[in-house]
Short mmCIF file of C-alpha atoms and ligand atoms in Angstrom, two decimals:
data_model
loop_
_atom_site.label_atom_id
_atom_site.label_comp_id
_atom_site.label_asym_id
_atom_site.label_seq_id
_atom_site.Cartn_x
_atom_site.Cartn_y
_atom_site.Cartn_z
CA MET S 1 0.93 -17.61 -20.99
CA PRO S 2 -2.26 -19.50 -20.03
CA ASP S 3 -2.20 -19.64 -16.26
CA GLY S 4 -5.05 -22.06 -15.85
CA ARG S 5 -6.21 -25.12 -17.72
CA ALA S 6 -9.80 -25.55 -18.82
CA THR S 7 -11.19 -28.65 -17.18
CA PRO S 8 -13.89 -30.71 -18.90
CA PRO S 9 -17.35 -29.09 -18.71
CA SER S 10 -18.81 -32.31 -17.28
CA LYS S 11 -17.61 -31.37 -13.79
CA ILE S 12 -19.10 -27.88 -13.85
CA GLY S 13 -21.50 -27.06 -11.01
CA GLU S 14 -24.93 -25.51 -11.38
CA PHE S 15 -25.33 -21.76 -11.08
CA ARG S 16 -27.97 -20.84 -8.50
CA ALA S 17 -30.42 -18.34 -9.98
CA GLN S 18 -31.14 -17.01 -6.48
CA LEU S 19 -27.74 -15.27 -6.59
CA ILE S 20 -29.07 -12.92 -9.27
CA ARG S 21 -30.97 -9.88 -8.10
CA GLU S 22 -34.58 -11.00 -7.92
CA ASP S 23 -36.14 -8.42 -10.23
CA LEU S 24 -33.61 -9.24 -12.98
CA ARG S 25 -33.97 -13.01 -13.07
CA ASP S 26 -36.28 -12.94 -16.10
CA PHE S 27 -34.77 -9.78 -17.64
CA THR S 28 -33.91 -10.28 -21.30
CA GLY S 29 -32.15 -6.96 -21.91
CA TYR S 30 -32.14 -4.89 -25.06
CA SER S 31 -32.59 -6.85 -28.25
CA SER S 32 -30.07 -5.25 -30.58
CA ALA S 33 -29.75 -5.54 -34.34
CA ARG S 34 -26.77 -7.84 -33.87
CA THR S 35 -28.40 -10.18 -31.39
CA SER S 36 -32.00 -10.40 -32.63
CA ASP S 37 -31.54 -11.78 -36.15
CA THR S 38 -32.55 -15.41 -36.59
CA GLY S 39 -29.47 -16.33 -38.59
CA ALA S 40 -31.06 -17.41 -41.89
CA PRO S 41 -28.81 -16.46 -44.83
CA ALA S 42 -29.07 -12.74 -45.63
CA THR S 43 -27.18 -10.36 -47.87
CA ILE S 44 -28.99 -7.09 -47.33
CA TRP S 45 -29.00 -5.60 -43.86
CA LEU S 46 -31.61 -2.91 -43.33
CA ASN S 47 -32.35 -3.58 -39.68
CA ALA S 48 -30.04 -1.24 -37.75
CA ASN S 49 -30.32 2.17 -39.43
CA GLU S 50 -26.61 2.19 -40.29
CA ALA S 51 -25.41 4.37 -43.18
CA SER S 52 -25.64 2.73 -46.60
CA THR S 53 -22.25 4.09 -47.70
CA ALA S 54 -18.90 4.40 -45.97
CA SER S 55 -17.75 7.45 -44.03
CA ALA S 56 -15.29 9.75 -45.80
CA ILE S 57 -12.79 9.06 -43.03
CA ASP S 58 -13.34 5.29 -43.31
CA PRO S 59 -13.36 4.64 -47.07
CA GLU S 60 -13.28 0.85 -46.67
CA GLY S 61 -16.34 1.00 -44.43
CA ALA S 62 -14.65 -1.01 -41.67
CA GLN S 63 -16.59 0.95 -39.03
CA ARG S 64 -19.89 1.33 -40.91
CA ARG S 65 -21.76 -1.45 -39.08
CA TYR S 66 -22.55 -1.84 -35.40
CA PRO S 67 -20.07 -4.27 -33.85
CA ASP S 68 -20.69 -7.79 -32.65
CA PRO S 69 -21.32 -7.33 -28.87
CA GLN S 70 -19.03 -10.25 -27.95
CA PRO S 71 -16.90 -11.08 -31.03
CA ALA S 72 -16.23 -14.83 -31.27
CA ASP S 73 -12.53 -14.50 -32.17
CA LEU S 74 -11.97 -12.19 -29.20
CA MET S 75 -13.84 -14.46 -26.81
CA ALA S 76 -11.79 -17.44 -28.02
CA ALA S 77 -8.50 -15.54 -27.61
CA LEU S 78 -9.40 -14.37 -24.10
CA ALA S 79 -10.58 -17.85 -23.09
CA ASP S 80 -7.32 -19.34 -24.33
CA THR S 81 -5.25 -16.69 -22.53
CA TYR S 82 -7.03 -17.18 -19.22
CA GLY S 83 -7.47 -20.97 -19.40
CA VAL S 84 -11.29 -21.07 -19.51
CA ARG S 85 -13.98 -21.75 -22.13
CA PRO S 86 -15.40 -18.93 -24.32
CA GLU S 87 -18.87 -19.22 -22.77
CA GLN S 88 -17.30 -18.29 -19.42
CA VAL S 89 -16.00 -14.96 -20.77
CA VAL S 90 -17.71 -11.56 -20.65
CA VAL S 91 -15.67 -8.76 -22.17
CA GLY S 92 -16.20 -5.15 -21.14
CA ARG S 93 -14.74 -1.65 -21.35
CA GLY S 94 -12.08 -2.34 -18.80
CA SER S 95 -12.65 -4.47 -15.73
CA ASP S 96 -14.19 -1.31 -14.28
CA GLU S 97 -17.23 -1.97 -16.45
CA CYS S 98 -17.28 -5.59 -15.30
CA ILE S 99 -17.30 -4.43 -11.66
CA ASP S 100 -20.25 -2.17 -12.41
CA LEU S 101 -22.11 -4.96 -14.22
CA LEU S 102 -21.58 -7.30 -11.29
CA VAL S 103 -22.82 -4.78 -8.74
CA ARG S 104 -25.92 -4.04 -10.79
CA THR S 105 -26.63 -7.70 -11.54
CA LEU S 106 -26.10 -9.08 -8.05
CA THR S 107 -27.53 -6.37 -5.80
CA ALA S 108 -30.86 -4.57 -5.76
CA PRO S 109 -30.66 -0.88 -4.81
CA GLY S 110 -32.31 0.57 -1.74
CA GLY S 111 -33.15 -2.74 -0.12
CA GLN S 112 -31.35 -5.29 1.97
CA ASP S 113 -28.58 -6.10 -0.50
CA ALA S 114 -25.02 -4.94 0.18
CA ILE S 115 -21.49 -5.63 -0.97
CA VAL S 116 -18.56 -6.62 1.24
CA GLN S 117 -15.02 -5.42 0.60
CA ALA S 118 -11.67 -5.52 2.41
CA PRO S 119 -10.02 -2.08 2.77
CA PRO S 120 -7.48 -0.85 1.96
CA THR S 121 -8.66 -1.83 -1.49
CA PHE S 122 -9.46 -0.68 -5.00
CA GLY S 123 -11.91 2.22 -4.98
CA MET S 124 -14.25 1.17 -7.78
CA TYR S 125 -16.22 -1.45 -5.84
CA ALA S 126 -17.46 1.21 -3.44
CA VAL S 127 -18.00 3.75 -6.24
CA SER S 128 -20.15 1.34 -8.24
CA ALA S 129 -22.10 0.34 -5.14
CA ARG S 130 -22.65 3.97 -4.13
CA LEU S 131 -23.86 4.97 -7.59
CA HIS S 132 -26.23 2.00 -7.51
CA GLY S 133 -27.60 2.89 -4.05
CA VAL S 134 -26.17 -0.16 -2.32
CA PRO S 135 -24.35 -0.09 1.05
CA VAL S 136 -20.74 -1.18 1.37
CA ILE S 137 -19.69 -3.30 4.35
CA ASP S 138 -15.99 -2.91 5.15
CA VAL S 139 -14.01 -5.77 6.67
CA PRO S 140 -10.52 -4.28 7.07
CA GLN S 141 -7.42 -6.27 6.19
CA ARG S 142 -4.82 -6.95 8.87
CA ASP S 143 -1.53 -5.09 8.57
CA LEU S 144 1.21 -7.57 9.45
CA GLY S 145 3.98 -4.99 8.98
CA THR S 146 5.44 -6.23 5.70
CA LEU S 147 2.31 -7.96 4.40
CA TRP S 148 -1.45 -7.54 4.44
CA GLU S 149 -3.88 -10.33 5.23
CA VAL S 150 -7.52 -10.48 4.25
CA ASP S 151 -9.85 -11.42 7.12
CA VAL S 152 -11.73 -14.16 5.30
CA ASP S 153 -13.67 -15.31 8.36
CA GLY S 154 -14.70 -11.72 9.03
CA MET S 155 -15.90 -11.35 5.45
CA ARG S 156 -17.98 -14.51 5.67
CA ALA S 157 -19.50 -13.33 8.95
CA ALA S 158 -20.24 -9.91 7.44
CA VAL S 159 -22.05 -11.49 4.49
CA GLU S 160 -24.13 -13.64 6.80
CA ALA S 161 -24.94 -10.78 9.18
CA GLY S 162 -25.38 -7.98 6.65
CA GLY S 163 -27.28 -9.69 3.84
CA ALA S 164 -24.54 -9.01 1.31
CA THR S 165 -24.89 -10.70 -2.07
CA ALA S 166 -21.45 -9.89 -3.49
CA VAL S 167 -17.96 -10.03 -1.98
CA PHE S 168 -15.02 -8.26 -3.62
CA LEU S 169 -11.49 -9.57 -3.10
CA THR S 170 -8.44 -8.22 -4.91
CA SER S 171 -5.52 -10.55 -5.49
CA PRO S 172 -2.86 -9.29 -5.76
CA GLY S 173 -4.37 -6.46 -3.76
CA ASN S 174 -4.36 -2.81 -4.76
CA PRO S 175 -2.75 -1.02 -2.95
CA THR S 176 -1.48 -3.85 -0.72
CA GLY S 177 0.25 -6.01 -3.34
CA ALA S 178 -0.63 -9.12 -1.33
CA VAL S 179 -2.18 -12.26 -2.79
CA VAL S 180 -5.16 -13.93 -1.13
CA PRO S 181 -4.40 -17.66 -0.75
CA LEU S 182 -6.43 -19.81 -3.16
CA GLU S 183 -7.49 -22.06 -0.26
CA ASP S 184 -9.12 -19.04 1.39
CA ILE S 185 -10.91 -18.05 -1.81
CA GLU S 186 -12.10 -21.60 -2.31
CA GLN S 187 -13.35 -21.90 1.28
CA LEU S 188 -15.17 -18.57 1.10
CA ALA S 189 -16.84 -19.50 -2.20
CA ALA S 190 -17.89 -22.87 -0.80
CA ASP S 191 -19.24 -21.38 2.45
CA LEU S 192 -21.22 -18.70 0.61
CA ALA S 193 -22.41 -20.94 -2.26
CA ASP S 194 -26.09 -20.20 -1.61
CA GLN S 195 -25.75 -16.59 -0.47
CA ALA S 196 -23.25 -14.52 -2.38
CA VAL S 197 -21.01 -14.28 -5.42
CA VAL S 198 -17.30 -14.04 -4.62
CA VAL S 199 -15.50 -11.76 -7.07
CA VAL S 200 -11.71 -12.05 -7.26
CA ASP S 201 -10.20 -9.05 -9.04
CA GLU S 202 -6.95 -10.25 -10.61
CA ALA S 203 -5.90 -7.07 -12.40
CA TYR S 204 -2.25 -7.82 -11.46
CA GLN S 205 -2.29 -11.62 -11.68
CA GLU S 206 0.36 -11.74 -14.42
CA PHE S 207 2.94 -10.37 -11.96
CA ALA S 208 2.08 -12.86 -9.21
CA GLY S 209 3.55 -16.22 -8.29
CA PRO S 210 0.45 -18.27 -7.31
CA ARG S 211 -1.95 -19.49 -9.99
CA SER S 212 -5.16 -17.74 -10.98
CA ALA S 213 -8.46 -18.31 -9.16
CA ALA S 214 -9.88 -19.03 -12.64
CA THR S 215 -8.70 -22.58 -11.99
CA LEU S 216 -11.46 -22.82 -9.33
CA LEU S 217 -14.34 -21.65 -11.53
CA ASP S 218 -15.72 -25.04 -12.55
CA ALA S 219 -15.89 -26.25 -8.96
CA HIS S 220 -17.44 -23.01 -7.65
CA PRO S 221 -20.35 -21.59 -9.70
CA ASN S 222 -20.58 -18.52 -7.42
CA LEU S 223 -17.01 -17.42 -8.22
CA VAL S 224 -16.09 -14.63 -10.66
CA VAL S 225 -12.55 -13.69 -11.71
CA LEU S 226 -11.73 -10.31 -13.23
CA ARG S 227 -8.80 -9.87 -15.61
CA THR S 228 -7.64 -6.90 -17.69
CA LEU S 229 -5.33 -5.96 -20.55
CA SER S 230 -4.62 -2.63 -18.80
CA LYS S 231 -1.66 -3.60 -16.64
CA ALA S 232 0.78 -6.34 -17.72
CA HIS S 233 -0.47 -6.25 -21.32
CA GLY S 234 0.27 -2.53 -21.60
CA LEU S 235 -3.11 -1.54 -23.10
CA ALA S 236 -4.79 0.64 -20.46
CA GLY S 237 -5.91 3.10 -23.13
CA ALA S 238 -7.81 0.46 -25.09
CA ARG S 239 -10.21 -0.36 -22.19
CA ILE S 240 -10.44 -4.15 -22.36
CA GLY S 241 -11.40 -6.07 -19.23
CA THR S 242 -12.91 -9.47 -18.70
CA ALA S 243 -15.16 -11.24 -16.22
CA LEU S 244 -14.64 -15.01 -16.12
CA CYS S 245 -17.54 -16.88 -14.56
CA HIS S 246 -20.20 -19.56 -14.85
CA PRO S 247 -21.82 -19.53 -18.33
CA ASP S 248 -25.28 -18.85 -16.84
CA LEU S 249 -24.03 -15.79 -14.97
CA ALA S 250 -22.14 -14.69 -18.10
CA THR S 251 -25.44 -14.75 -20.02
CA VAL S 252 -27.11 -12.51 -17.43
CA LEU S 253 -24.16 -10.08 -17.33
CA ARG S 254 -24.30 -9.70 -21.12
CA ARG S 255 -28.01 -8.82 -20.90
CA VAL S 256 -27.26 -6.13 -18.32
CA GLN S 257 -24.40 -4.71 -20.41
CA ALA S 258 -24.87 -1.87 -22.92
CA PRO S 259 -25.77 -3.15 -26.40
CA TYR S 260 -22.46 -2.76 -28.28
CA PRO S 261 -19.72 -2.68 -25.65
CA MET S 262 -16.71 -3.53 -27.82
CA PRO S 263 -15.84 -0.93 -30.48
CA THR S 264 -14.65 -2.66 -33.66
CA PRO S 265 -11.10 -1.20 -33.62
CA VAL S 266 -10.69 -2.17 -29.96
CA ALA S 267 -11.85 -5.75 -30.55
CA GLU S 268 -9.37 -6.08 -33.44
CA LEU S 269 -6.58 -4.64 -31.34
CA ALA S 270 -7.38 -7.05 -28.51
CA VAL S 271 -7.26 -10.11 -30.77
CA ALA S 272 -3.89 -8.98 -32.11
CA ALA S 273 -2.68 -8.32 -28.55
CA LEU S 274 -3.43 -11.92 -27.57
CA SER S 275 -1.41 -13.50 -30.39
CA ALA S 276 1.41 -15.79 -29.32
CA SER S 277 4.20 -13.37 -30.20
CA VAL S 278 2.65 -10.42 -28.36
CA ARG S 279 1.98 -12.63 -25.33
CA ARG S 280 5.66 -13.58 -25.29
CA SER S 281 6.50 -9.88 -25.09
CA VAL S 282 4.10 -9.57 -22.15
CA ASP S 283 5.96 -12.39 -20.41
CA ALA S 284 9.20 -10.48 -20.98
CA ARG S 285 7.67 -7.30 -19.55
CA VAL S 286 6.48 -9.20 -16.49
CA LEU S 287 9.92 -10.70 -15.88
CA GLN S 288 11.54 -7.29 -16.19
CA THR S 289 8.99 -5.79 -13.81
CA ARG S 290 9.54 -8.48 -11.19
CA THR S 291 13.29 -7.86 -11.28
CA SER S 292 12.86 -4.09 -11.15
CA ARG S 293 10.38 -4.43 -8.29
CA GLU S 294 13.15 -5.86 -6.14
CA LEU S 295 15.52 -3.01 -7.00
CA LEU S 296 12.88 -0.34 -6.34
CA ALA S 297 12.05 -1.97 -2.98
CA GLU S 298 15.71 -1.80 -2.01
CA ILE S 299 15.93 1.87 -2.94
CA LEU S 300 12.78 2.82 -1.03
CA GLN S 301 13.65 0.71 1.99
CA ALA S 302 17.02 2.45 2.23
CA ASP S 303 15.33 5.81 2.73
CA PRO S 304 15.22 6.66 6.45
CA ARG S 305 11.75 8.21 6.05
CA VAL S 306 10.33 4.81 5.12
CA THR S 307 9.41 2.24 7.73
CA SER S 308 7.67 -0.38 5.57
CA VAL S 309 7.92 -1.47 1.98
CA TYR S 310 5.27 -4.14 1.74
CA ALA S 311 5.85 -7.42 -0.06
CA SER S 312 4.27 -7.10 -3.48
CA GLU S 313 3.10 -9.58 -6.09
CA ALA S 314 2.02 -6.73 -8.38
CA ASN S 315 3.72 -4.01 -10.45
CA PHE S 316 3.76 -1.47 -7.64
CA LEU S 317 4.98 -1.08 -4.08
CA LEU S 318 3.11 0.23 -1.07
CA VAL S 319 5.30 2.32 1.19
CA ARG S 320 4.58 3.60 4.68
CA GLY S 321 6.50 5.80 7.06
CA PRO S 322 6.30 9.01 9.09
CA GLY S 323 8.31 10.79 6.38
CA VAL S 324 5.96 10.00 3.53
CA ASP S 325 4.88 13.67 3.29
CA SER S 326 8.43 14.79 2.66
CA LEU S 327 9.00 11.89 0.26
CA LEU S 328 5.98 12.92 -1.79
CA THR S 329 7.12 16.55 -1.91
CA GLU S 330 10.64 15.63 -2.89
CA LEU S 331 9.61 13.27 -5.67
CA ARG S 332 7.07 15.76 -7.00
CA ALA S 333 9.72 18.50 -7.08
CA SER S 334 11.75 16.19 -9.33
CA GLY S 335 8.75 15.81 -11.63
CA ILE S 336 7.97 12.30 -10.39
CA VAL S 337 4.32 11.56 -9.65
CA VAL S 338 3.53 8.64 -7.36
CA ARG S 339 0.15 7.75 -5.88
CA ASP S 340 -0.64 9.51 -2.65
CA MET S 341 -2.46 6.93 -0.49
CA ARG S 342 -2.94 9.09 2.58
CA HIS S 343 -6.73 9.09 2.04
CA LEU S 344 -6.70 5.32 2.69
CA LEU S 345 -3.74 4.99 5.06
CA THR S 346 -2.47 8.02 6.97
CA ASP S 347 1.18 7.65 5.98
CA ALA S 348 1.26 5.73 2.70
CA LEU S 349 2.14 6.10 -0.94
CA ARG S 350 2.13 3.69 -3.85
CA VAL S 351 4.82 3.63 -6.51
CA THR S 352 4.43 1.89 -9.86
CA VAL S 353 7.44 -0.19 -10.86
CA GLY S 354 8.62 1.88 -13.82
CA SER S 355 11.37 1.35 -16.35
CA PRO S 356 14.99 1.03 -15.16
CA GLU S 357 15.48 4.69 -16.17
CA GLU S 358 12.46 5.79 -14.16
CA ILE S 359 13.65 3.84 -11.12
CA GLU S 360 17.04 5.48 -11.50
CA ALA S 361 15.28 8.87 -11.50
CA VAL S 362 13.51 7.95 -8.25
CA GLN S 363 16.82 7.00 -6.70
CA GLN S 364 18.45 10.25 -7.84
CA SER S 365 15.53 12.28 -6.49
CA LEU S 366 15.85 10.65 -3.09
CA GLY S 367 19.56 11.36 -3.30
CA SER S 368 21.83 10.29 -0.53
CA ALA S 369 18.81 9.33 1.55
CA ALA S 370 18.37 6.19 -0.51
CA GLN S 371 21.69 4.53 -1.22
CA PRO S 372 21.43 0.82 -0.58
CA SER S 373 24.87 -0.58 0.16
CA THR S 374 24.19 -3.62 -1.99
CA LEU S 375 21.38 -3.85 -4.48
CA THR S 376 21.47 -7.58 -5.11
CA PRO S 377 20.74 -10.07 -3.85
CA ALA S 378 17.67 -8.82 -1.99
CA ARG S 379 18.38 -8.70 1.66
CA ALA S 380 16.13 -10.18 4.27
CA ARG S 381 14.47 -6.99 5.46
CA GLY S 382 10.93 -8.03 4.92
CA ILE S 383 11.25 -7.39 1.21
CA HIS S 384 9.70 -10.29 -0.64
CA THR S 385 9.27 -9.81 -4.34
C1 PLP A 401 -6.34 -1.03 -12.48
C2 PLP A 401 -7.35 -1.86 -11.78
C3 PLP A 401 -8.55 -2.21 -12.37
C4 PLP A 401 -9.05 -1.50 -13.59
O1 PLP A 401 -8.80 -2.17 -14.71
P1 PLP A 401 -9.39 -1.68 -16.11
O2 PLP A 401 -9.49 -2.98 -16.84
O3 PLP A 401 -8.41 -0.74 -16.67
O4 PLP A 401 -10.74 -1.06 -15.90
C5 PLP A 401 -9.40 -3.10 -11.74
N1 PLP A 401 -9.08 -3.59 -10.53
C6 PLP A 401 -7.95 -3.26 -9.91
C7 PLP A 401 -7.65 -3.83 -8.58
C8 PLP A 401 -7.05 -2.37 -10.50
O5 PLP A 401 -5.97 -1.98 -9.83
#
């Protein structure tokens, strides 16, 4: 399922050190037992204060040692999956950790640095910035009725006016479901080459039609792409997320990261999850989800309380309408929990595309309100899946 092809390293641009927060440019980070050894042959390891015998619950001693911070087999598997080279990969505890690393690496707290984001969007960019003492500049997306559009020119202007050093885009967007055109991402990265890092969060990329922005990394050293095993790969509980970026930035991010970010069992699980056969099952899940997304859109659109079901390239649908309050109450009474989005948009909710049985339950809960006359093919009512 590689959705990008690694291009030869010869074409790779130079990463500008000025994009790193000034006081961290010569920061070397914590020198851990796993990273500080010189590599000469050794058989006895007495440098990390680990136990000398195995735990009673781990008789083979598989967990006795501190883990490799960035295990080579995992980095190779992630690089192959995402179509980049291993030195471009930073693996973290979910892409949430990668977001936090980026905010802390690219912006200095309490000074002139800021981040720019495009609401309605994923909440963690603002949370990380807030916890780090960095202001958030909002450049709202445009609501086109059945689609959302990022104001790329507005974001560029905000960076230039507000001294932002990091821009967060989400494609497909959460909660919008809309993809940001690659031409726009490329233009923004090129325009901001000396000023800011452009982060493209692709948590839902597997469900989308257009190719990954990872294909632009070699041409744009100030671009970062976030991927995760939490959504299409079905491993949210394992907490495995990835930042794909220029190797020089990857080196700095690893220094900022906690010393042993990947627990041994999680790293092993992730390698197994990226095997060819498991990836084929992910492809099957994605296909099923895309088909079900169309059906769920039909069901929701047929409800008179709904005015918009937005086109989605992700595994959820954003729904708006004056009757969203009653919709939420009705679904909840049937034991169905969807995401209330009224804190972001006055009359919105977000529904994950569940299994066919779960979609059936949604339809039953909405009862006669939602009875599309024909379910396939998708009708032209602004529903693009
Ligand atoms: C779910 C989600 C994430 C979080 O991913 P984890 O890898 O589970 O931390 C990141 N970004 C967006 C836009 C998401 O919707």
